């Protein structure tokens, strides 16, 4: 509902690109850093520099809902300051619902924002 209603009076949807990193065996490193590494690689491929800010407990972005706010970060484009998405570890309830191992994290990003930065033009997505 945060994005308004469409012509059919149902909540609007936003297309995001998501990646989940999982490992069955325990590891010394936090899953957050593995997910961030993949996001950094993707951003670098598009010539983007990203900034990571802590997620406040009261943030109400729908994209942050599945993530544990203490182990996640909001992602913004350094040049424009625009919100790109979120990277982090999932809430225990989410991991349990999807039957993910303890070592799991991921990101959800607005891939259109990535492409806009790369192409420096407005893109229209046709469905």
Tab-separated table of C-alpha atoms in Angstrom:
chain	number	residue	atom	x	y	z
A	1	UNK	CA	0.000	0.000	0.000
A	2	UNK	CA	2.990	2.295	0.447
A	3	UNK	CA	3.197	2.755	-3.331
A	4	UNK	CA	-0.447	3.637	-3.866
A	5	UNK	CA	-3.159	1.827	-5.750
A	6	UNK	CA	-3.114	0.971	-9.435
A	7	UNK	CA	-5.975	1.352	-11.936
A	8	UNK	CA	-7.578	-1.823	-10.583
A	9	UNK	CA	-7.530	-0.380	-7.040
A	10	UNK	CA	-5.012	-2.921	-5.763
A	11	UNK	CA	-1.652	-2.040	-4.156
A	12	UNK	CA	1.041	-1.124	-6.672
A	13	UNK	CA	4.008	-3.412	-7.078
A	14	UNK	CA	7.607	-2.471	-7.670
A	15	UNK	CA	9.979	-4.819	-9.477
A	16	UNK	CA	13.104	-5.584	-7.478
A	17	UNK	CA	16.050	-7.860	-8.109
A	18	UNK	CA	16.825	-10.198	-5.218
A	19	UNK	CA	19.680	-12.537	-4.357
A	20	UNK	CA	19.891	-14.961	-1.442
A	21	UNK	CA	23.136	-16.459	-0.158
A	22	UNK	CA	22.924	-19.632	1.910
A	23	UNK	CA	25.414	-22.082	3.360
A	24	UNK	CA	24.451	-25.316	5.078
A	25	UNK	CA	27.598	-25.486	7.179
A	26	UNK	CA	28.342	-22.982	9.922
A	27	UNK	CA	30.912	-20.318	9.139
A	28	UNK	CA	33.018	-17.833	11.079
A	29	UNK	CA	32.035	-14.936	8.840
A	30	UNK	CA	28.588	-13.298	8.866
A	31	UNK	CA	26.307	-14.026	5.931
A	32	UNK	CA	25.701	-10.266	5.617
A	33	UNK	CA	29.241	-9.735	4.313
A	34	UNK	CA	28.889	-12.435	1.670
A	35	UNK	CA	25.666	-10.876	0.349
A	36	UNK	CA	27.282	-7.423	0.434
A	37	UNK	CA	30.246	-8.778	-1.537
A	38	UNK	CA	27.950	-9.935	-4.351
A	39	UNK	CA	26.120	-6.601	-4.323
A	40	UNK	CA	29.426	-4.709	-4.495
A	41	UNK	CA	30.484	-6.824	-7.472
A	42	UNK	CA	27.205	-6.115	-9.247
A	43	UNK	CA	27.429	-2.396	-8.474
A	44	UNK	CA	31.026	-2.249	-9.681
A	45	UNK	CA	29.988	-3.892	-12.943
A	46	UNK	CA	27.600	-0.986	-13.479
A	47	UNK	CA	30.091	1.658	-12.374
A	48	UNK	CA	28.201	2.453	-9.192
A	49	UNK	CA	29.500	3.356	-5.778
A	50	UNK	CA	27.175	2.406	-2.948
A	51	UNK	CA	26.745	3.681	0.597
A	52	UNK	CA	25.458	1.478	3.410
A	53	UNK	CA	23.513	2.989	6.309
A	54	UNK	CA	22.075	1.235	9.360
A	55	UNK	CA	18.404	0.312	9.233
A	56	UNK	CA	16.418	1.984	12.006
A	57	UNK	CA	13.925	-0.145	13.912
A	58	UNK	CA	11.052	2.084	12.805
A	59	UNK	CA	11.808	2.121	9.058
A	60	UNK	CA	8.650	1.206	7.195
A	61	UNK	CA	9.948	0.438	3.713
A	62	UNK	CA	8.183	-2.739	2.555
A	63	UNK	CA	11.483	-3.976	1.092
A	64	UNK	CA	13.074	-4.030	4.559
A	65	UNK	CA	10.330	-6.194	6.114
A	66	UNK	CA	12.046	-9.606	5.677
A	67	UNK	CA	15.397	-8.378	7.032
A	68	UNK	CA	16.668	-8.263	10.617
A	69	UNK	CA	17.246	-4.528	11.053
A	70	UNK	CA	20.247	-5.025	13.376
A	71	UNK	CA	22.064	-7.064	10.712
A	72	UNK	CA	21.082	-5.137	7.584
A	73	UNK	CA	21.826	-1.896	5.779
A	74	UNK	CA	19.969	0.511	3.538
A	75	UNK	CA	21.754	0.909	0.218
A	76	UNK	CA	21.999	4.245	-1.572
A	77	UNK	CA	23.808	5.507	-4.649
A	78	UNK	CA	26.694	7.717	-3.501
A	79	UNK	CA	26.425	10.113	-6.462
A	80	UNK	CA	22.690	10.777	-6.396
A	81	UNK	CA	21.877	9.857	-2.794
A	82	UNK	CA	18.882	7.852	-4.048
A	83	UNK	CA	17.679	4.745	-2.252
A	84	UNK	CA	18.621	1.567	-4.150
A	85	UNK	CA	17.538	-1.197	-1.773
A	86	UNK	CA	18.573	-3.231	1.245
A	87	UNK	CA	21.179	-5.885	2.056
A	88	UNK	CA	21.209	-8.039	5.153
A	89	UNK	CA	20.385	-11.164	7.065
A	90	UNK	CA	16.814	-12.397	7.209
A	91	UNK	CA	14.613	-12.408	10.277
A	92	UNK	CA	14.449	-15.808	11.955
A	93	UNK	CA	10.743	-16.055	11.104
A	94	UNK	CA	11.475	-15.477	7.413
A	95	UNK	CA	14.354	-17.964	7.350
A	96	UNK	CA	12.167	-20.554	9.055
A	97	UNK	CA	9.231	-19.975	6.676
A	98	UNK	CA	11.498	-20.476	3.649
A	99	UNK	CA	13.433	-23.312	5.310
A	100	UNK	CA	16.726	-21.438	4.989
A	101	UNK	CA	19.776	-22.462	7.009
A	102	UNK	CA	21.084	-20.232	9.784
A	103	UNK	CA	23.749	-18.863	7.405
A	104	UNK	CA	21.532	-16.919	5.018
A	105	UNK	CA	21.398	-13.333	3.813
A	106	UNK	CA	20.606	-11.450	0.684
A	107	UNK	CA	19.706	-8.213	-0.952
A	108	UNK	CA	16.806	-6.648	-2.766
A	109	UNK	CA	17.570	-3.768	-5.082
A	110	UNK	CA	15.717	-1.582	-7.523
A	111	UNK	CA	17.446	-2.815	-10.671
A	112	UNK	CA	15.908	0.017	-12.727
A	113	UNK	CA	17.830	2.482	-10.519
A	114	UNK	CA	20.999	0.548	-11.341
A	115	UNK	CA	20.318	0.776	-15.059
A	116	UNK	CA	19.412	4.465	-14.895
A	117	UNK	CA	22.731	5.247	-13.279
A	118	UNK	CA	24.591	3.202	-15.848
A	119	UNK	CA	22.765	4.502	-18.895
A	120	UNK	CA	22.049	7.980	-17.459
A	121	UNK	CA	18.607	7.924	-18.970
A	122	UNK	CA	15.066	7.144	-17.936
A	123	UNK	CA	14.018	3.631	-18.716
A	124	UNK	CA	10.471	2.546	-19.223
A	125	UNK	CA	9.618	-1.011	-18.335
A	126	UNK	CA	6.893	-2.511	-20.531
A	127	UNK	CA	4.867	-5.461	-19.341
